[in-house]
Coordinates of N, CA and C in Angstrom, one line a residue:
Chain A
D108 N 8.9 13.8 -12.7 CA 9.3 12.4 -12.3 C 8.4 11.3 -12.8
A109 N 9.0 10.2 -13.2 CA 8.2 9.2 -13.8 C 7.6 8.3 -12.8
G110 N 7.8 8.5 -11.6 CA 7.2 7.7 -10.5 C 8.0 6.3 -10.3
V111 N 7.4 5.3 -9.7 CA 8.0 4.0 -9.5 C 7.5 3.3 -10.6
I112 N 8.6 2.6 -11.3 CA 8.3 1.9 -12.5 C 8.4 0.5 -12.4
Q113 N 7.4 -0.3 -12.6 CA 7.6 -1.8 -12.5 C 7.4 -2.4 -13.9
S114 N 8.1 -3.5 -14.1 CA 7.8 -4.2 -15.4 C 8.0 -5.7 -15.1
P115 N 7.3 -6.7 -15.8 CA 6.3 -6.2 -16.8 C 5.1 -5.9 -16.1
R116 N 4.0 -5.3 -16.8 CA 2.8 -5.0 -16.2 C 2.0 -6.4 -16.0
H117 N 2.1 -7.3 -17.0 CA 1.5 -8.6 -16.8 C 2.4 -9.7 -17.1
E118 N 2.3 -10.8 -16.5 CA 3.2 -11.9 -16.7 C 2.3 -13.1 -16.5
V119 N 2.3 -14.0 -17.6 CA 1.6 -15.3 -17.5 C 2.8 -16.4 -17.7
T120 N 2.9 -17.2 -16.8 CA 3.9 -18.3 -16.9 C 3.4 -19.6 -16.5
E121 N 4.1 -20.6 -16.7 CA 3.7 -21.9 -16.5 C 4.3 -22.4 -15.1
M122 N 3.6 -23.2 -14.4 CA 4.1 -23.6 -13.0 C 5.5 -24.3 -13.2
G123 N 6.4 -23.9 -12.4 CA 7.7 -24.5 -12.4 C 8.8 -23.5 -13.0
Q124 N 8.2 -22.4 -13.7 CA 9.2 -21.5 -14.4 C 9.7 -20.5 -13.4
E125 N 10.7 -19.9 -13.7 CA 11.2 -18.7 -13.0 C 10.6 -17.6 -13.5
V126 N 10.3 -16.7 -12.5 CA 9.6 -15.3 -12.8 C 10.5 -14.3 -12.2
T127 N 10.7 -13.2 -12.9 CA 11.5 -12.2 -12.4 C 10.8 -10.8 -12.5
L128 N 10.5 -10.1 -11.5 CA 9.7 -8.9 -11.5 C 10.8 -7.8 -11.2
R129 N 10.6 -6.6 -11.9 CA 11.6 -5.5 -11.8 C 11.0 -4.2 -11.3
C130 N 11.8 -3.5 -10.6 CA 11.3 -2.1 -10.0 C 12.3 -1.2 -10.0
K131 N 12.0 0.0 -10.5 CA 12.8 1.2 -10.5 C 12.4 2.2 -9.6
P132 N 12.8 2.4 -8.4 CA 12.3 3.5 -7.5 C 12.5 4.8 -7.9
I133 N 11.9 5.8 -7.2 CA 12.1 7.2 -7.5 C 13.6 7.6 -6.9
S134 N 14.2 8.3 -7.8 CA 15.5 8.7 -7.4 C 15.5 9.5 -6.1
G135 N 16.5 9.1 -5.2 CA 16.5 9.7 -3.9 C 15.7 9.2 -2.8
H136 N 15.0 8.1 -3.3 CA 14.2 7.4 -2.1 C 15.0 6.3 -1.6
D137 N 15.1 6.4 -0.1 CA 15.9 5.5 0.5 C 15.3 4.2 0.8
Y138 N 13.9 4.1 0.8 CA 13.2 2.9 1.2 C 12.5 2.3 -0.2
L139 N 12.7 1.0 -0.2 CA 12.0 0.2 -1.3 C 11.2 -0.9 -0.6
F140 N 10.0 -1.1 -1.0 CA 9.1 -2.1 -0.5 C 8.6 -3.0 -1.6
W141 N 8.4 -4.3 -1.4 CA 7.7 -5.2 -2.2 C 6.5 -5.7 -1.4
Y142 N 5.4 -5.6 -2.2 CA 4.1 -6.0 -1.6 C 3.4 -7.0 -2.7
R143 N 2.6 -7.9 -2.0 CA 1.8 -8.8 -2.9 C 0.3 -8.5 -2.4
Q144 N -0.6 -8.5 -3.5 CA -2.1 -8.2 -3.2 C -2.9 -9.3 -3.8
T145 N -3.7 -10.0 -2.9 CA -4.7 -10.9 -3.5 C -6.1 -10.5 -2.8
M146 N -7.1 -11.1 -3.4 CA -8.4 -10.8 -2.8 C -8.5 -11.5 -1.4
M147 N -7.9 -12.7 -1.4 CA -8.0 -13.5 -0.1 C -7.1 -13.0 1.0
R148 N -5.9 -12.5 0.7 CA -4.9 -12.2 1.8 C -4.9 -10.6 1.9
G149 N -5.4 -9.8 0.9 CA -5.3 -8.5 0.9 C -3.7 -8.0 0.6
L150 N -3.2 -7.0 1.2 CA -1.9 -6.4 0.9 C -0.9 -7.0 1.8
E151 N 0.1 -7.6 1.4 CA 1.0 -8.3 2.1 C 2.4 -7.7 1.9
L152 N 3.2 -7.3 2.9 CA 4.5 -6.8 2.8 C 5.5 -8.1 2.6
L153 N 6.2 -8.1 1.6 CA 7.1 -9.3 1.4 C 8.5 -8.9 2.0
I154 N 9.1 -7.8 1.6 CA 10.5 -7.5 2.1 C 10.5 -5.9 1.8
Y155 N 11.4 -5.4 2.7 CA 11.8 -4.0 2.4 C 13.3 -3.6 2.6
F156 N 13.7 -2.7 1.8 CA 15.2 -2.3 1.9 C 15.3 -0.9 2.3
N157 N 16.3 -0.6 3.0 CA 16.8 0.8 3.4 C 18.2 0.9 2.8
N158 N 18.3 2.0 2.0 CA 19.6 2.3 1.4 C 20.3 0.9 0.8
N159 N 19.5 0.2 0.1 CA 19.7 -0.9 -0.7 C 20.0 -2.2 0.2
V160 N 19.9 -2.1 1.6 CA 20.2 -3.3 2.4 C 18.7 -3.8 2.8
P161 N 18.6 -5.1 2.7 CA 17.2 -5.7 3.1 C 17.2 -5.6 4.7
I162 N 16.1 -5.1 5.0 CA 15.9 -4.8 6.6 C 15.0 -5.8 7.2
D163 N 13.9 -6.2 6.5 CA 12.9 -7.2 6.9 C 12.4 -8.0 5.8
D164 N 12.7 -9.4 5.8 CA 12.2 -10.2 4.8 C 11.2 -11.3 5.4
S165 N 10.8 -10.9 6.6 CA 9.9 -11.9 7.2 C 8.6 -12.3 6.6
G166 N 8.2 -11.4 5.7 CA 7.0 -11.6 4.8 C 7.2 -12.5 3.6
M167 N 8.5 -12.8 3.2 CA 8.7 -13.6 2.0 C 8.1 -15.0 2.4
P168 N 7.2 -15.4 1.6 CA 6.4 -16.8 1.8 C 7.4 -18.0 2.0
E169 N 8.4 -18.1 1.3 CA 9.2 -19.4 1.4 C 10.5 -19.2 0.6
D170 N 11.3 -20.1 0.6 CA 12.6 -20.0 0.0 C 12.5 -19.8 -1.5
R171 N 11.4 -20.1 -2.1 CA 11.2 -19.9 -3.6 C 11.2 -18.4 -4.1
F172 N 10.9 -17.6 -2.9 CA 11.0 -16.0 -3.3 C 12.4 -15.6 -2.9
S173 N 13.0 -14.6 -3.6 CA 14.2 -13.9 -3.3 C 14.2 -12.4 -3.9
A174 N 14.7 -11.6 -3.2 CA 14.7 -10.2 -3.7 C 16.2 -9.6 -3.5
K175 N 16.5 -8.7 -4.4 CA 17.7 -8.2 -4.5 C 17.6 -6.6 -4.8
M176 N 18.5 -5.8 -4.3 CA 18.6 -4.5 -4.6 C 20.0 -4.1 -4.8
P177 N 20.6 -4.3 -6.0 CA 22.1 -4.2 -6.3 C 22.5 -2.7 -6.3
N178 N 21.5 -1.9 -6.5 CA 21.9 -0.4 -6.4 C 20.6 0.4 -6.1
A179 N 20.8 1.6 -6.0 CA 19.7 2.6 -5.5 C 18.6 2.7 -6.6
S180 N 18.9 2.3 -7.8 CA 17.9 2.5 -8.8 C 17.2 1.3 -9.4
F181 N 17.4 0.1 -8.7 CA 16.9 -1.2 -9.3 C 16.8 -2.2 -8.2
S182 N 15.6 -2.9 -8.3 CA 15.3 -3.9 -7.4 C 14.7 -5.1 -8.2
T183 N 14.9 -6.3 -7.9 CA 14.1 -7.5 -8.5 C 13.5 -8.4 -7.4
L184 N 12.4 -8.9 -7.8 CA 11.8 -10.1 -6.9 C 11.7 -11.2 -7.9
K185 N 12.3 -12.3 -7.3 CA 12.4 -13.5 -8.3 C 11.6 -14.6 -7.5
I186 N 10.9 -15.4 -8.3 CA 10.2 -16.6 -7.9 C 10.7 -17.7 -8.6
Q187 N 11.3 -18.8 -8.0 CA 11.7 -19.8 -8.6 C 11.7 -21.1 -7.6
P188 N 10.9 -22.2 -8.0 CA 10.0 -22.3 -9.2 C 8.6 -21.6 -8.9
S189 N 7.9 -21.1 -9.9 CA 6.6 -20.5 -9.6 C 5.5 -21.6 -9.4
E190 N 4.5 -21.1 -8.7 CA 3.3 -22.0 -8.5 C 2.1 -21.3 -8.6
P191 N 1.0 -21.9 -8.9 CA -0.3 -21.3 -9.1 C -0.6 -20.3 -8.0
R192 N -0.3 -20.9 -6.8 CA -0.8 -20.0 -5.5 C 0.0 -18.7 -5.6
D193 N 1.0 -18.5 -6.4 CA 1.8 -17.2 -6.4 C 1.0 -16.2 -7.2
S194 N 0.1 -16.6 -7.9 CA -0.7 -15.7 -8.8 C -1.2 -14.5 -7.8
A195 N -0.9 -13.3 -8.2 CA -1.3 -12.1 -7.4 C -0.8 -10.9 -8.1
V196 N -1.2 -9.7 -7.6 CA -0.6 -8.4 -8.1 C 0.6 -8.1 -7.2
Y197 N 1.8 -8.0 -7.8 CA 2.9 -7.5 -7.0 C 3.3 -6.1 -7.1
F198 N 3.3 -5.3 -6.0 CA 3.6 -3.8 -6.0 C 4.9 -3.6 -5.5
C199 N 5.6 -2.7 -6.1 CA 6.8 -2.1 -5.6 C 6.5 -0.6 -5.1
A200 N 7.0 -0.1 -4.0 CA 6.7 1.2 -3.5 C 8.1 1.7 -2.9
S201 N 8.3 3.1 -3.1 CA 9.4 3.7 -2.4 C 9.0 4.9 -1.6
S202 N 9.9 5.2 -0.8 CA 9.7 6.5 0.0 C 11.0 7.1 0.3
P203 N 11.0 8.5 0.5 CA 12.3 9.1 0.8 C 12.9 8.9 2.3
T204 N 11.8 8.9 3.1 CA 12.2 8.7 4.6 C 10.9 8.0 5.3
R205 N 11.1 7.8 6.6 CA 10.0 7.1 7.2 C 8.8 8.0 7.5
T206 N 9.0 9.3 7.4 CA 7.9 10.3 7.8 C 7.1 10.5 6.4
Y207 N 7.6 10.0 5.2 CA 6.8 10.2 4.1 C 5.9 9.0 3.9
G208 N 4.8 9.1 3.0 CA 4.0 8.1 2.6 C 4.9 7.5 1.3
Y209 N 4.3 6.2 1.0 CA 4.8 5.5 -0.2 C 4.4 6.1 -1.5
T210 N 5.2 5.9 -2.6 CA 4.7 6.0 -3.9 C 4.8 4.6 -4.5
F211 N 3.7 4.2 -5.0 CA 3.4 2.8 -5.4 C 3.6 2.8 -7.0
G212 N 4.2 1.7 -7.5 CA 4.1 1.5 -8.9 C 2.8 1.0 -9.3
S213 N 2.7 0.7 -10.5 CA 1.3 0.2 -11.1 C 1.0 -1.2 -11.0
G214 N 2.2 -1.9 -10.6 CA 2.0 -3.3 -10.2 C 2.3 -4.1 -11.3
T215 N 2.7 -5.5 -11.0 CA 2.8 -6.5 -12.0 C 1.8 -7.6 -11.7
R216 N 0.8 -7.9 -12.7 CA 0.0 -8.8 -12.4 C 0.4 -10.3 -12.8
L217 N 0.8 -11.2 -12.1 CA 1.3 -12.4 -12.2 C 0.2 -13.5 -12.3
T218 N 0.3 -14.4 -13.3 CA -0.7 -15.4 -13.4 C 0.2 -16.7 -13.6
V219 N 0.1 -17.6 -12.8 CA 0.8 -18.9 -12.9 C -0.2 -20.0 -13.1
V220 N 0.0 -20.6 -14.3 CA -1.0 -21.5 -14.8 C -0.3 -23.0 -14.7
Chain I
A213 N 3.3 -4.1 19.2 CA 3.3 -4.1 17.7 C 2.3 -3.1 17.4
Q214 N 2.5 -2.5 16.2 CA 1.6 -1.5 15.7 C 0.5 -2.2 14.9
S215 N -0.8 -1.9 15.0 CA -1.8 -2.4 14.2 C -2.8 -1.3 13.7
V216 N -3.4 -1.5 12.6 CA -4.3 -0.6 12.1 C -5.6 -1.3 11.7
T217 N -6.8 -0.9 12.2 CA -8.0 -1.5 12.0 C -9.0 -0.6 11.3
Q218 N -9.5 -1.0 10.0 CA -10.4 -0.3 9.4 C -11.8 -0.9 9.7
L219 N -12.7 -0.1 10.3 CA -13.9 -0.7 11.0 C -15.0 -1.2 10.0
D220 N -14.9 -0.7 8.8 CA -15.9 -0.9 7.8 C -15.2 -1.6 6.6
S221 N -15.7 -2.8 6.1 CA -15.0 -3.3 4.9 C -15.8 -2.8 3.7
Q222 N -17.0 -2.2 3.7 CA -17.7 -1.7 2.7 C -18.6 -0.6 3.0
V223 N -18.4 0.5 2.4 CA -19.4 1.5 2.7 C -20.1 2.1 1.3
P224 N -21.4 1.8 1.3 CA -22.1 2.3 0.2 C -22.8 3.7 0.5
V225 N -22.8 4.6 -0.5 CA -23.3 6.0 -0.2 C -23.7 6.5 -1.5
F226 N -24.7 7.5 -1.4 CA -25.2 8.1 -2.6 C -24.3 9.4 -3.0
E227 N -24.4 9.6 -4.3 CA -23.6 10.7 -4.8 C -24.0 11.9 -4.0
E228 N -23.1 12.8 -3.7 CA -23.2 14.1 -3.2 C -23.5 14.0 -1.7
A229 N -23.6 12.8 -1.2 CA -23.7 12.6 0.3 C -22.4 12.7 1.0
P230 N -22.4 13.1 2.4 CA -21.0 12.9 3.0 C -20.6 11.5 3.4
V231 N -19.6 11.3 3.6 CA -18.9 10.0 3.9 C -17.8 10.1 5.1
E232 N -17.8 8.9 5.8 CA -16.7 8.8 6.8 C -16.2 7.4 6.8
L233 N -15.0 7.3 6.6 CA -14.3 5.8 6.7 C -13.6 5.8 7.9
R234 N -13.8 4.9 8.6 CA -13.2 4.8 10.0 C -11.9 4.0 10.1
C235 N -11.1 4.6 10.9 CA -9.7 3.9 11.1 C -9.2 4.0 12.5
N236 N -8.9 3.0 13.2 CA -8.4 3.0 14.5 C -6.9 2.5 14.5
Y237 N -6.1 3.0 15.3 CA -4.6 2.4 15.3 C -4.2 2.2 16.7
S238 N -3.3 1.3 16.9 CA -2.7 1.2 18.3 C -1.2 1.2 17.9
S239 N -0.4 1.8 18.9 CA 0.9 2.1 18.9 C 1.5 2.4 20.3
S240 N 2.5 2.1 20.7 CA 3.1 2.5 21.8 C 4.3 3.6 21.6
V241 N 4.4 3.8 20.3 CA 5.6 4.6 20.0 C 5.1 5.8 19.0
S242 N 5.8 6.6 18.7 CA 5.4 7.8 17.9 C 5.0 7.1 16.4
V243 N 4.1 7.7 15.8 CA 3.4 7.1 14.7 C 3.1 8.2 13.6
Y244 N 3.2 7.8 12.4 CA 2.7 8.6 11.3 C 1.7 7.8 10.6
L245 N 0.6 8.6 10.2 CA -0.6 8.0 9.8 C -0.9 8.5 8.3
F246 N -1.4 7.7 7.6 CA -1.7 7.9 6.2 C -3.0 7.3 5.6
W247 N -3.6 7.8 4.7 CA -4.7 7.2 3.9 C -4.2 7.2 2.4
Y248 N -4.5 6.0 1.9 CA -4.2 5.8 0.5 C -5.6 5.4 -0.3
V249 N -5.5 5.7 -1.6 CA -6.7 5.2 -2.3 C -6.3 4.3 -3.5
Q250 N -6.9 3.3 -3.8 CA -6.7 2.4 -4.9 C -7.9 2.4 -5.7
Y251 N -7.6 2.9 -7.0 CA -8.7 2.7 -8.0 C -8.4 1.3 -8.8
P252 N -9.4 0.8 -9.4 CA -9.3 -0.5 -10.2 C -7.9 -0.6 -11.1
N253 N -7.3 -1.8 -10.9 CA -6.1 -2.0 -11.7 C -5.1 -0.9 -11.7
Q254 N -5.0 -0.3 -10.5 CA -4.0 0.5 -10.2 C -3.3 0.4 -8.9
G255 N -2.1 1.0 -8.6 CA -1.5 0.9 -7.5 C -2.1 1.9 -6.5
L256 N -1.7 1.9 -5.2 CA -2.2 2.7 -4.2 C -1.7 4.1 -4.4
Q257 N -2.4 5.2 -4.0 CA -2.1 6.6 -4.2 C -2.2 7.2 -3.0
L258 N -1.2 8.0 -2.5 CA -1.4 8.7 -1.2 C -2.4 9.8 -1.2
L259 N -3.4 9.8 -0.2 CA -4.4 10.8 -0.1 C -4.0 11.9 0.7
L260 N -3.5 11.6 2.0 CA -3.1 12.4 3.0 C -2.2 11.8 3.9
K261 N -1.6 12.7 4.8 CA -0.7 12.1 5.9 C -0.9 13.0 7.0
Y262 N -0.7 12.4 8.3 CA -0.5 13.1 9.5 C 0.8 12.8 10.1
L263 N 1.6 13.8 10.3 CA 2.9 13.6 11.0 C 2.9 14.2 12.5
S264 N 2.5 15.4 12.4 CA 2.3 16.1 13.8 C 1.5 17.4 13.5
G265 N 1.4 18.1 14.7 CA 0.9 19.5 14.5 C -0.8 19.4 14.5
S266 N -1.3 20.2 13.6 CA -2.8 20.3 13.5 C -3.3 18.8 13.3
T267 N -4.4 18.7 14.0 CA -5.0 17.3 13.9 C -6.0 17.1 12.7
L268 N -6.2 18.2 12.1 CA -7.1 18.1 10.8 C -6.1 18.2 9.7
V269 N -6.2 17.3 8.9 CA -5.3 17.3 7.7 C -6.0 17.1 6.5
K270 N -5.7 17.9 5.4 CA -6.4 18.0 4.3 C -5.6 17.2 3.2
G271 N -6.3 16.5 2.3 CA -5.6 15.8 1.1 C -6.1 16.2 -0.1
I272 N -5.8 15.3 -1.1 CA -6.3 15.5 -2.4 C -7.7 15.1 -2.7
N273 N -8.3 15.7 -3.8 CA -9.7 15.2 -4.1 C -10.8 15.5 -3.0
G274 N -10.4 16.6 -2.2 CA -11.4 17.0 -1.2 C -11.6 16.3 0.2
F275 N -10.6 15.3 0.2 CA -10.8 14.5 1.6 C -10.0 15.1 2.6
E276 N -10.4 14.9 3.9 CA -9.7 15.3 5.0 C -9.8 14.2 6.0
A277 N -8.8 14.2 6.9 CA -8.9 13.2 8.1 C -8.6 13.9 9.4
E278 N -9.0 13.6 10.5 CA -8.7 14.1 11.8 C -8.1 13.1 12.8
F279 N -7.0 13.4 13.2 CA -6.2 12.5 14.1 C -6.8 12.9 15.5
N280 N -7.2 11.7 16.2 CA -7.7 11.8 17.6 C -6.9 11.0 18.4
K281 N -6.0 11.6 19.2 CA -5.1 10.8 20.0 C -5.7 10.1 21.2
S282 N -6.8 10.6 21.8 CA -7.4 10.0 22.9 C -8.2 8.7 22.5
Q283 N -8.8 8.9 21.3 CA -9.5 7.7 20.8 C -8.8 6.8 19.8
T284 N -7.5 7.2 19.6 CA -6.6 6.5 18.7 C -7.2 6.2 17.4
S285 N -7.9 7.2 16.8 CA -8.6 7.1 15.6 C -8.0 8.1 14.5
F286 N -8.3 7.8 13.2 CA -7.8 8.7 12.2 C -8.8 8.5 11.0
H287 N -10.0 9.0 11.2 CA -11.2 8.9 10.2 C -10.9 9.7 9.1
L288 N -11.4 9.2 7.8 CA -11.3 10.0 6.6 C -12.7 10.4 6.3
R289 N -12.8 11.7 5.9 CA -14.1 12.2 5.6 C -14.0 13.0 4.3
K290 N -15.1 13.0 3.8 CA -15.4 14.0 2.6 C -16.9 14.4 2.7
P291 N -17.1 15.8 2.6 CA -18.4 16.3 2.7 C -19.5 16.0 1.6
S292 N -19.0 15.8 0.3 CA -19.9 15.5 -0.8 C -19.0 14.5 -1.8
V293 N -19.5 13.2 -2.0 CA -18.8 12.5 -2.8 C -19.4 12.3 -4.1
H294 N -18.3 11.9 -5.0 CA -18.7 11.8 -6.5 C -18.6 10.4 -6.9
I295 N -19.3 10.0 -8.0 CA -19.2 8.8 -8.6 C -17.6 8.3 -8.7
S296 N -16.8 9.2 -9.0 CA -15.4 9.0 -9.3 C -14.6 8.6 -8.1
D297 N -15.1 8.9 -6.8 CA -14.6 8.5 -5.5 C -14.6 6.9 -5.3
T298 N -15.6 6.2 -6.1 CA -15.6 4.8 -5.9 C -14.3 4.1 -6.0
A299 N -13.8 3.5 -5.0 CA -12.3 3.0 -4.9 C -12.3 2.2 -3.5
E300 N -11.0 1.6 -3.4 CA -10.8 1.0 -2.1 C -9.8 2.0 -1.4
Y301 N -10.0 2.2 -0.1 CA -9.3 3.1 0.7 C -8.6 2.4 1.8
F302 N -7.3 2.7 2.0 CA -6.4 2.0 3.0 C -6.0 3.0 4.0
C303 N -6.0 2.7 5.3 CA -5.5 3.4 6.4 C -4.1 2.7 6.7
A304 N -3.0 3.5 6.9 CA -1.8 2.9 7.2 C -1.1 3.7 8.3
G305 N -0.3 3.0 9.2 CA 0.5 3.7 10.2 C 1.9 3.3 10.0
R306 N 2.8 4.2 10.1 CA 4.2 3.9 10.0 C 5.0 4.4 11.2
G307 N 5.7 3.4 11.9 CA 6.4 3.6 13.1 C 8.0 4.0 12.8
N308 N 8.6 3.8 13.8 CA 10.1 4.1 13.6 C 10.9 3.1 13.0
A309 N 10.2 1.9 12.8 CA 10.9 0.8 12.2 C 11.2 1.1 10.6
G310 N 10.3 2.0 10.1 CA 10.4 2.4 8.7 C 9.4 1.7 7.8
K311 N 8.7 0.7 8.3 CA 7.7 0.1 7.4 C 6.2 0.5 7.8
S312 N 5.3 0.4 6.9 CA 3.9 0.7 7.3 C 3.2 -0.5 7.5
T313 N 2.2 -0.3 8.4 CA 1.1 -1.4 8.7 C -0.1 -0.9 8.1
F314 N -0.7 -1.7 7.1 CA -2.0 -1.2 6.4 C -3.1 -1.9 7.0
G315 N -4.2 -1.2 7.0 CA -5.6 -1.9 7.4 C -5.9 -2.8 6.2
D316 N -7.1 -3.4 6.4 CA -7.6 -4.4 5.4 C -8.3 -3.7 4.3
G317 N -8.4 -2.4 4.5 CA -9.1 -1.7 3.3 C -10.7 -1.6 3.4
T318 N -11.2 -0.5 3.0 CA -12.6 -0.2 3.0 C -13.0 0.1 1.5
T319 N -14.0 -0.7 1.0 CA -14.5 -0.4 -0.4 C -15.5 0.7 -0.4
L320 N -15.4 1.9 -0.9 CA -16.4 2.8 -0.9 C -17.1 2.8 -2.4
T321 N -18.3 2.6 -2.3 CA -19.2 2.6 -3.5 C -20.1 3.7 -3.6
V322 N -19.9 4.6 -4.6 CA -20.8 5.8 -4.8 C -21.9 5.5 -5.7
K323 N -23.2 5.5 -5.4 CA -24.1 5.3 -6.2 C -24.8 6.6 -6.7
P324 N -25.4 6.5 -7.9 CA -26.0 7.8 -8.5 C -27.5 7.9 -7.9

C-alpha cells in the first residue's frame, strides 16, 4: 500500500493566488481529515469527511478555504485567495473506522509570499 | 467535550535512559486513545493505540503505554531511548464522533 498520497510536497505562491492541495487516501478508508500545522497554533483540524460527505468543517478558518471529496479516492483543499498567514504544513489523513488511528500523508508545505 | 492534555512540552533525556511522556484525557463517553510520533519534515505516524482490554499496550520502536481509567491517563514509556527517538510525540483521543482530539505535543530530545 502506498499510504496517503499528498501533492504537491512544496508550494510557493504569491499572495492572492489560488492554491489547490490534493490528497489520495488509502483505499477502503472511510474517513478523511485535513489538518494544518504551524509552530504557533500546532495541529488544527480543518475539516473531515466520512464516506465522502463533509461531517465537520468548523475548523475551516474562513470562506477562503474550501474542501471537496468527489469520490472515495480523492480530495482537494483549496485556498482562494491565499494570504501569507496561510503559510503552514497541510496534512491529509485517513482511517478505516473510528476505532483505528490515522494514517497521515507526508504533508504539503505551503508558503505564501 | 473531549480534551487531551500533554503535561510536558519538552522532555530532554540521555541516551539509554528510561522516559515517560505524560498524557491525561477527559471524556464522558467511550474513548479510543492513541500515541503518534512525528519526525522532522514528516507526517505523524501511529505508535500505538488503546481500544479496550489489557491496559498495557505495546507499540512500535519499543514504546508502550498504560491506560489508567481512574487517573484518566495514558502515559507513554520506553525503558531505554536512542538518539533516533528524538521527535515530537502526540497523544490523541477519538470519541464516537469520529474525529480525534490531539494534545499539543511533547518534544523528546535524546542527548548522547
